């Protein structure tokens, strides 16, 4: 009978035992045998532990699935497996700045973990949320542009990168892949991940009865208005600023809320901060909110944000071929739950819109998208 001899590490490899298994042994049964025969492994709940095959590159280490057999992983005599806890802490930051530490299963994919993370926070529609890794390695520029054509391309790419940063496009957000684990994507347990709404399907159902999601929607809409992702007129910006004042300070108090009280960069997009009479106009809108509670004011803010043409749109900066010319020009491609848009990259005005129901076919490659 063929026997597989493996080295089993327990408790961060303080204890190493050589054990023999039949290659056809299921991983679940191997874990049970280890717990029975190794006293140091008899701690905690058995369901919290698993077998881990490590690698020099932490991203390539894998958890053995309990339903698979040992020979599925092509293990050889002398291979080392770690018997350890699958749970690990992960810091999750909300857009309002609150940070929560959630225990997650290191063997599960991001898509599976979002169910756990969202339920702990109080969000039911987890499929509309995703996680962003904020700290990523900077791409090194290739300094091989010696030909004139190469220099032109490099200059063109730099222009596009500057435009991307200015327009706050979605292709600059480092969304985690839902089909892979944290480990596979190089997420360290000391990192803090940002939880953000990625898809806008059921947000219209969010109201005062769901204060957690309402707050997240409000903060995301507010930040997108202030950073220019949603371009608004001066009048509309002041209206948003007035409702924001109601949320932060409560009802308007005449002798207290007057010019000089606000830090305008927290209430207006930067292009309107120095506009004459801005703070006075914000306080007029603040006064119009009357006795609205914080929750009611957030409902009003989000409702007004939903009326913007750019609300719920994911923007990607692309190059589009000009008609009858062999020239590529920058253009924003906007995608919503209902349509695909061509959007002016300077004003974010919608140039053309196609309902998704009229799309006959599409094709994508690493460098192009055809609709």
Short mmCIF file of C-alpha atoms in Angstrom, two decimals:
data_model
loop_
_atom_site.label_atom_id
_atom_site.label_comp_id
_atom_site.label_asym_id
_atom_site.label_seq_id
_atom_site.Cartn_x
_atom_site.Cartn_y
_atom_site.Cartn_z
CA UNK A 1 0.00 0.00 0.00
CA UNK A 2 1.34 3.45 -0.99
CA UNK A 3 1.80 5.76 2.01
CA UNK A 4 2.41 9.52 1.98
CA UNK A 5 4.80 10.76 4.68
CA UNK A 6 4.26 14.45 5.53
CA UNK A 7 5.72 16.87 8.08
CA UNK A 8 2.91 18.56 10.00
CA UNK A 9 3.68 21.91 11.68
CA UNK A 10 1.51 22.96 14.64
CA UNK A 11 1.49 26.29 16.53
CA UNK A 12 3.65 28.38 14.16
CA UNK A 13 5.90 25.34 13.60
CA UNK A 14 6.96 25.11 17.28
CA UNK A 15 5.86 21.48 17.01
CA UNK A 16 6.70 19.38 13.91
CA UNK A 17 5.42 15.82 13.59
CA UNK A 18 6.08 13.39 10.74
CA UNK A 19 2.82 11.58 9.96
CA UNK A 20 1.77 9.02 7.38
CA UNK A 21 -1.44 9.19 5.35
CA UNK A 22 -2.99 7.30 2.48
CA UNK A 23 -2.90 9.59 -0.60
CA UNK A 24 -6.68 9.15 -0.99
CA UNK A 25 -7.34 10.59 2.50
CA UNK A 26 -9.70 13.57 2.41
CA UNK A 27 -8.24 16.82 3.83
CA UNK A 28 -11.10 16.93 6.38
CA UNK A 29 -10.13 13.45 7.65
CA UNK A 30 -6.42 14.35 7.69
CA UNK A 31 -7.26 17.32 10.00
CA UNK A 32 -9.27 14.98 12.26
CA UNK A 33 -6.37 12.49 12.46
CA UNK A 34 -3.93 15.31 13.31
CA UNK A 35 -6.18 16.53 16.14
CA UNK A 36 -6.50 13.00 17.50
CA UNK A 37 -2.78 12.20 17.43
CA UNK A 38 -1.11 15.55 18.21
CA UNK A 39 -1.99 16.96 21.67
CA UNK A 40 -0.80 20.47 20.69
CA UNK A 41 -3.43 20.53 17.90
CA UNK A 42 -6.33 19.93 20.28
CA UNK A 43 -7.21 23.59 20.89
CA UNK A 44 -10.18 25.68 19.75
CA UNK A 45 -12.95 24.57 17.42
CA UNK A 46 -11.91 21.98 14.82
CA UNK A 47 -13.88 23.86 12.13
CA UNK A 48 -11.64 26.93 12.62
CA UNK A 49 -8.50 25.02 11.60
CA UNK A 50 -7.16 23.75 8.30
CA UNK A 51 -4.08 22.60 6.42
CA UNK A 52 -1.93 25.19 4.66
CA UNK A 53 0.71 24.49 2.00
CA UNK A 54 3.12 27.43 2.21
CA UNK A 55 5.38 28.84 -0.50
CA UNK A 56 8.37 31.21 -0.57
CA UNK A 57 6.00 33.72 -2.16
CA UNK A 58 3.20 34.26 0.43
CA UNK A 59 0.74 34.91 -2.43
CA UNK A 60 1.22 31.37 -3.77
CA UNK A 61 0.59 29.56 -0.48
CA UNK A 62 -2.75 27.69 -0.55
CA UNK A 63 -5.29 26.35 1.90
CA UNK A 64 -6.23 22.72 1.20
CA UNK A 65 -9.98 22.36 0.62
CA UNK A 66 -11.58 20.02 3.16
CA UNK A 67 -13.50 18.08 0.46
CA UNK A 68 -10.40 17.35 -1.66
CA UNK A 69 -8.03 14.42 -1.20
CA UNK A 70 -4.32 14.82 -0.39
CA UNK A 71 -3.24 13.37 -3.75
CA UNK A 72 -5.24 16.11 -5.53
CA UNK A 73 -2.51 18.54 -4.43
CA UNK A 74 0.29 16.29 -5.78
CA UNK A 75 2.04 16.21 -2.40
CA UNK A 76 5.31 14.33 -2.10
CA UNK A 77 7.02 12.56 0.80
CA UNK A 78 8.66 15.10 3.11
CA UNK A 79 6.41 18.01 2.12
CA UNK A 80 5.52 20.38 4.98
CA UNK A 81 1.92 21.26 5.81
CA UNK A 82 0.89 23.75 8.49
CA UNK A 83 -2.09 22.89 10.68
CA UNK A 84 -3.31 26.31 11.75
CA UNK A 85 -6.24 28.59 12.37
CA UNK A 86 -7.93 29.92 9.23
CA UNK A 87 -9.34 33.00 10.98
CA UNK A 88 -7.40 36.26 10.89
CA UNK A 89 -8.25 39.88 11.77
CA UNK A 90 -8.75 42.37 8.94
CA UNK A 91 -9.24 46.12 9.36
CA UNK A 92 -12.06 47.56 7.24
CA UNK A 93 -12.47 51.32 6.80
CA UNK A 94 -15.74 52.98 5.90
CA UNK A 95 -15.93 56.20 3.87
CA UNK A 96 -16.92 58.11 7.01
CA UNK A 97 -13.51 57.23 8.49
CA UNK A 98 -14.78 54.58 10.94
CA UNK A 99 -12.52 51.50 11.11
CA UNK A 100 -13.80 48.08 12.19
CA UNK A 101 -11.74 44.94 12.76
CA UNK A 102 -13.50 41.86 11.38
CA UNK A 103 -12.38 38.25 11.79
CA UNK A 104 -12.22 36.68 8.32
CA UNK A 105 -11.50 33.19 6.97
CA UNK A 106 -8.13 33.40 5.18
CA UNK A 107 -9.09 30.50 2.89
CA UNK A 108 -12.18 32.20 1.41
CA UNK A 109 -12.42 34.46 -1.65
CA UNK A 110 -13.16 38.19 -1.38
CA UNK A 111 -16.68 37.56 -2.75
CA UNK A 112 -17.38 35.07 0.05
CA UNK A 113 -15.85 37.32 2.71
CA UNK A 114 -17.97 40.32 1.71
CA UNK A 115 -21.02 38.43 2.99
CA UNK A 116 -19.37 38.21 6.43
CA UNK A 117 -17.95 41.75 6.42
CA UNK A 118 -21.20 43.43 5.31
CA UNK A 119 -23.36 41.45 7.75
CA UNK A 120 -21.10 42.49 10.66
CA UNK A 121 -21.47 46.13 9.64
CA UNK A 122 -25.23 45.87 9.05
CA UNK A 123 -25.38 45.87 5.22
CA UNK A 124 -27.69 43.33 3.57
CA UNK A 125 -27.03 43.91 -0.17
CA UNK A 126 -23.37 42.84 0.03
CA UNK A 127 -23.21 42.15 -3.74
CA UNK A 128 -23.24 45.91 -4.45
CA UNK A 129 -20.15 46.56 -2.30
CA UNK A 130 -16.49 45.85 -2.82
CA UNK A 131 -13.09 46.47 -1.23
CA UNK A 132 -10.32 48.80 -2.35
CA UNK A 133 -6.65 48.25 -1.56
CA UNK A 134 -5.36 51.78 -1.05
CA UNK A 135 -1.65 51.02 -0.65
CA UNK A 136 -0.26 49.53 -3.84
CA UNK A 137 3.22 49.49 -5.33
CA UNK A 138 3.84 52.39 -7.70
CA UNK A 139 4.42 51.41 -11.30
CA UNK A 140 7.96 52.14 -12.42
CA UNK A 141 8.23 54.03 -15.67
CA UNK A 142 10.05 52.29 -18.44
CA UNK A 143 12.88 54.60 -19.48
CA UNK A 144 13.42 52.91 -22.86
CA UNK A 145 11.69 55.60 -24.96
CA UNK A 146 14.55 56.34 -27.36
CA UNK A 147 12.67 56.63 -30.64
CA UNK A 148 10.60 59.72 -31.38
CA UNK A 149 7.47 57.54 -31.61
CA UNK A 150 8.19 56.07 -28.16
CA UNK A 151 8.66 59.53 -26.63
CA UNK A 152 5.37 60.68 -28.16
CA UNK A 153 3.57 57.65 -26.71
CA UNK A 154 5.13 58.23 -23.29
CA UNK A 155 4.10 61.91 -23.34
CA UNK A 156 0.61 60.87 -24.39
CA UNK A 157 0.40 58.34 -21.54
CA UNK A 158 1.51 60.96 -19.01
CA UNK A 159 -1.20 63.33 -20.25
CA UNK A 160 -3.79 60.58 -19.84
CA UNK A 161 -2.55 59.82 -16.30
CA UNK A 162 -2.86 63.51 -15.33
CA UNK A 163 -6.35 63.64 -16.82
CA UNK A 164 -7.33 60.46 -14.92
CA UNK A 165 -6.21 61.97 -11.61
CA UNK A 166 -8.13 65.18 -12.32
CA UNK A 167 -11.34 63.36 -13.33
CA UNK A 168 -11.32 60.77 -10.49
CA UNK A 169 -12.07 57.85 -12.82
CA UNK A 170 -12.89 54.34 -11.63
CA UNK A 171 -9.92 52.75 -13.40
CA UNK A 172 -7.68 54.41 -10.78
CA UNK A 173 -9.40 52.53 -7.93
CA UNK A 174 -7.63 49.30 -7.00
CA UNK A 175 -10.71 47.10 -6.54
CA UNK A 176 -9.95 43.63 -5.18
CA UNK A 177 -10.86 40.64 -7.35
CA UNK A 178 -13.91 38.84 -5.88
CA UNK A 179 -12.79 35.44 -7.22
CA UNK A 180 -9.44 35.43 -5.36
CA UNK A 181 -8.43 35.41 -1.69
CA UNK A 182 -6.79 38.24 0.27
CA UNK A 183 -3.56 36.22 0.34
CA UNK A 184 -3.52 35.73 -3.45
CA UNK A 185 -3.84 39.48 -3.92
CA UNK A 186 -1.07 40.34 -1.46
CA UNK A 187 -3.33 41.83 1.21
CA UNK A 188 -1.43 41.84 4.49
CA UNK A 189 -3.41 41.40 7.71
CA UNK A 190 -1.96 44.71 9.00
CA UNK A 191 -3.44 46.57 6.01
CA UNK A 192 -6.67 48.55 6.17
CA UNK A 193 -9.08 47.99 3.26
CA UNK A 194 -11.69 50.54 2.15
CA UNK A 195 -15.30 49.35 1.85
CA UNK A 196 -17.16 51.23 -0.87
CA UNK A 197 -20.32 50.83 -2.95
CA UNK A 198 -19.32 49.64 -6.43
CA UNK A 199 -22.71 48.95 -8.05
CA UNK A 200 -25.88 51.04 -7.84
CA UNK A 201 -28.80 48.61 -8.18
CA UNK A 202 -30.94 48.97 -5.06
CA UNK A 203 -29.66 52.27 -3.63
CA UNK A 204 -33.04 53.92 -4.36
CA UNK A 205 -34.56 51.68 -1.69
CA UNK A 206 -32.17 53.04 0.97
CA UNK A 207 -33.91 55.52 3.27
CA UNK A 208 -34.18 56.48 6.95
CA UNK A 209 -35.07 52.87 7.86
CA UNK A 210 -31.51 51.81 6.97
CA UNK A 211 -29.26 54.38 8.73
CA UNK A 212 -26.01 52.44 8.15
CA UNK A 213 -26.33 52.32 4.35
CA UNK A 214 -27.86 55.81 4.26
CA UNK A 215 -24.76 57.20 5.97
CA UNK A 216 -22.41 55.35 3.59
CA UNK A 217 -24.38 56.60 0.57
CA UNK A 218 -24.33 60.16 1.92
CA UNK A 219 -20.57 60.16 2.58
CA UNK A 220 -19.79 58.68 -0.86
CA UNK A 221 -22.06 61.20 -2.64
CA UNK A 222 -20.66 64.12 -0.59
CA UNK A 223 -17.02 63.18 -1.32
CA UNK A 224 -17.76 62.71 -5.04
CA UNK A 225 -19.40 66.15 -5.22
CA UNK A 226 -16.54 67.86 -3.35
CA UNK A 227 -13.78 66.20 -5.42
CA UNK A 228 -15.47 66.93 -8.75
CA UNK A 229 -16.55 63.41 -9.70
CA UNK A 230 -20.07 64.86 -9.91
CA UNK A 231 -19.75 68.31 -11.57
CA UNK A 232 -22.39 70.72 -10.20
CA UNK A 233 -23.27 74.40 -10.73
CA UNK A 234 -22.45 77.00 -8.04
CA UNK A 235 -26.12 77.19 -6.99
CA UNK A 236 -26.41 73.41 -6.72
CA UNK A 237 -23.09 73.20 -4.81
CA UNK A 238 -24.42 75.71 -2.25
CA UNK A 239 -27.65 73.74 -1.92
CA UNK A 240 -25.63 70.60 -1.15
CA UNK A 241 -23.44 72.64 1.23
CA UNK A 242 -26.53 73.92 3.09
CA UNK A 243 -27.91 70.41 3.62
CA UNK A 244 -24.44 69.26 4.74
CA UNK A 245 -24.39 72.09 7.32
CA UNK A 246 -27.78 70.86 8.60
CA UNK A 247 -26.36 67.33 8.94
CA UNK A 248 -23.24 68.49 10.76
CA UNK A 249 -24.54 71.35 12.93
CA UNK A 250 -28.29 70.83 13.21
CA UNK A 251 -30.86 73.63 12.55
CA UNK A 252 -29.60 77.08 11.54
CA UNK A 253 -28.88 79.49 14.40
CA UNK A 254 -28.76 83.10 13.19
CA UNK A 255 -26.17 84.53 15.63
CA UNK A 256 -23.87 81.49 15.33
CA UNK A 257 -24.04 80.39 11.68
CA UNK A 258 -22.70 83.39 9.79
CA UNK A 259 -19.77 84.07 7.37
CA UNK A 260 -16.44 82.98 8.86
CA UNK A 261 -17.89 79.95 10.64
CA UNK A 262 -17.35 77.35 7.88
CA UNK A 263 -14.18 75.86 6.45
CA UNK A 264 -15.40 76.19 2.85
CA UNK A 265 -13.10 73.52 1.39
CA UNK A 266 -15.13 70.96 3.37
CA UNK A 267 -18.43 72.22 1.93
CA UNK A 268 -17.74 73.27 -1.68
CA UNK A 269 -15.84 71.94 -4.73
CA UNK A 270 -12.50 73.78 -4.95
CA UNK A 271 -13.54 75.91 -7.96
CA UNK A 272 -16.23 77.66 -5.87
CA UNK A 273 -14.36 78.20 -2.59
CA UNK A 274 -13.30 81.77 -3.43
CA UNK A 275 -16.57 82.74 -5.09
CA UNK A 276 -18.08 85.86 -3.57
CA UNK A 277 -21.00 85.30 -1.21
CA UNK A 278 -20.53 81.50 -1.15
CA UNK A 279 -20.80 81.05 2.62
CA UNK A 280 -23.80 83.38 2.87
CA UNK A 281 -25.55 81.36 0.15
CA UNK A 282 -24.77 78.06 1.96
CA UNK A 283 -26.29 79.41 5.19
CA UNK A 284 -29.40 80.55 3.29
CA UNK A 285 -29.81 76.96 2.07
CA UNK A 286 -29.05 75.77 5.62
CA UNK A 287 -31.89 77.96 6.92
CA UNK A 288 -34.24 76.47 4.28
CA UNK A 289 -33.72 73.03 5.88
CA UNK A 290 -35.74 74.20 8.88
CA UNK A 291 -35.94 71.62 11.67
CA UNK A 292 -34.84 68.55 9.65
CA UNK A 293 -33.13 65.89 11.77
CA UNK A 294 -29.70 64.54 10.78
CA UNK A 295 -31.28 61.41 9.24
CA UNK A 296 -33.92 63.44 7.33
CA UNK A 297 -31.22 65.79 6.03
CA UNK A 298 -29.14 62.83 4.80
CA UNK A 299 -32.20 61.46 2.98
CA UNK A 300 -32.65 64.89 1.34
CA UNK A 301 -28.95 65.11 0.37
CA UNK A 302 -28.90 61.60 -1.19
CA UNK A 303 -32.20 62.24 -3.02
CA UNK A 304 -30.75 65.43 -4.53
CA UNK A 305 -27.50 63.59 -5.46
CA UNK A 306 -29.52 60.92 -7.29
CA UNK A 307 -30.94 63.62 -9.59
CA UNK A 308 -27.44 64.33 -11.00
CA UNK A 309 -26.71 62.88 -14.46
CA UNK A 310 -23.37 61.52 -13.23
CA UNK A 311 -24.80 59.71 -10.18
CA UNK A 312 -24.24 55.93 -10.21
CA UNK A 313 -21.94 56.16 -13.25
CA UNK A 314 -18.58 54.35 -13.34
CA UNK A 315 -16.20 56.45 -15.46
CA UNK A 316 -13.24 55.16 -17.46
CA UNK A 317 -10.86 57.39 -19.40
CA UNK A 318 -10.41 56.03 -22.93
CA UNK A 319 -9.13 57.16 -26.33
CA UNK A 320 -11.64 57.33 -29.14
CA UNK A 321 -10.88 57.42 -32.86
CA UNK A 322 -12.08 60.62 -34.53
CA UNK A 323 -14.37 60.19 -37.53
CA UNK A 324 -12.50 60.31 -40.88
CA UNK A 325 -9.21 61.05 -39.06
CA UNK A 326 -6.45 58.75 -37.92
CA UNK A 327 -6.32 60.44 -34.53
CA UNK A 328 -7.24 59.30 -31.02
CA UNK A 329 -8.78 61.79 -28.59
CA UNK A 330 -9.52 61.43 -24.84
CA UNK A 331 -13.11 60.55 -23.99
CA UNK A 332 -14.89 59.33 -20.88
CA UNK A 333 -16.77 56.05 -21.10
CA UNK A 334 -19.58 55.95 -18.56
CA UNK A 335 -21.37 52.79 -17.47
CA UNK A 336 -24.56 52.68 -15.38
CA UNK A 337 -27.01 49.92 -14.47
CA UNK A 338 -29.11 50.94 -17.50
CA UNK A 339 -26.82 52.32 -20.18
CA UNK A 340 -23.40 53.00 -21.67
CA UNK A 341 -22.46 56.64 -22.34
CA UNK A 342 -19.94 58.69 -24.27
CA UNK A 343 -19.14 61.59 -21.97
CA UNK A 344 -17.24 64.84 -22.59
CA UNK A 345 -14.01 64.60 -20.62
CA UNK A 346 -13.98 68.32 -19.73
CA UNK A 347 -17.58 69.00 -18.71
CA UNK A 348 -18.88 65.44 -18.10
CA UNK A 349 -21.84 66.28 -20.33
CA UNK A 350 -23.36 63.17 -21.94
CA UNK A 351 -22.53 63.22 -25.68
CA UNK A 352 -24.32 59.98 -26.57
CA UNK A 353 -26.14 57.26 -24.64
CA UNK A 354 -27.03 53.67 -25.50
CA UNK A 355 -29.49 51.71 -23.31
CA UNK A 356 -28.00 48.31 -22.43
CA UNK A 357 -31.09 46.70 -24.01
CA UNK A 358 -29.92 47.91 -27.46
CA UNK A 359 -26.38 46.49 -27.22
CA UNK A 360 -26.07 43.74 -29.85
CA UNK A 361 -22.49 42.68 -29.12
CA UNK A 362 -19.32 43.87 -27.47
CA UNK A 363 -15.70 42.76 -27.37
CA UNK A 364 -12.79 43.60 -25.09
CA UNK A 365 -9.04 43.09 -25.26
CA UNK A 366 -6.35 44.34 -22.84
CA UNK A 367 -6.06 47.56 -24.88
CA UNK A 368 -9.46 48.14 -26.46
CA UNK A 369 -13.21 47.96 -25.97
CA UNK A 370 -15.60 47.69 -28.91
CA UNK A 371 -19.34 48.20 -28.57
#
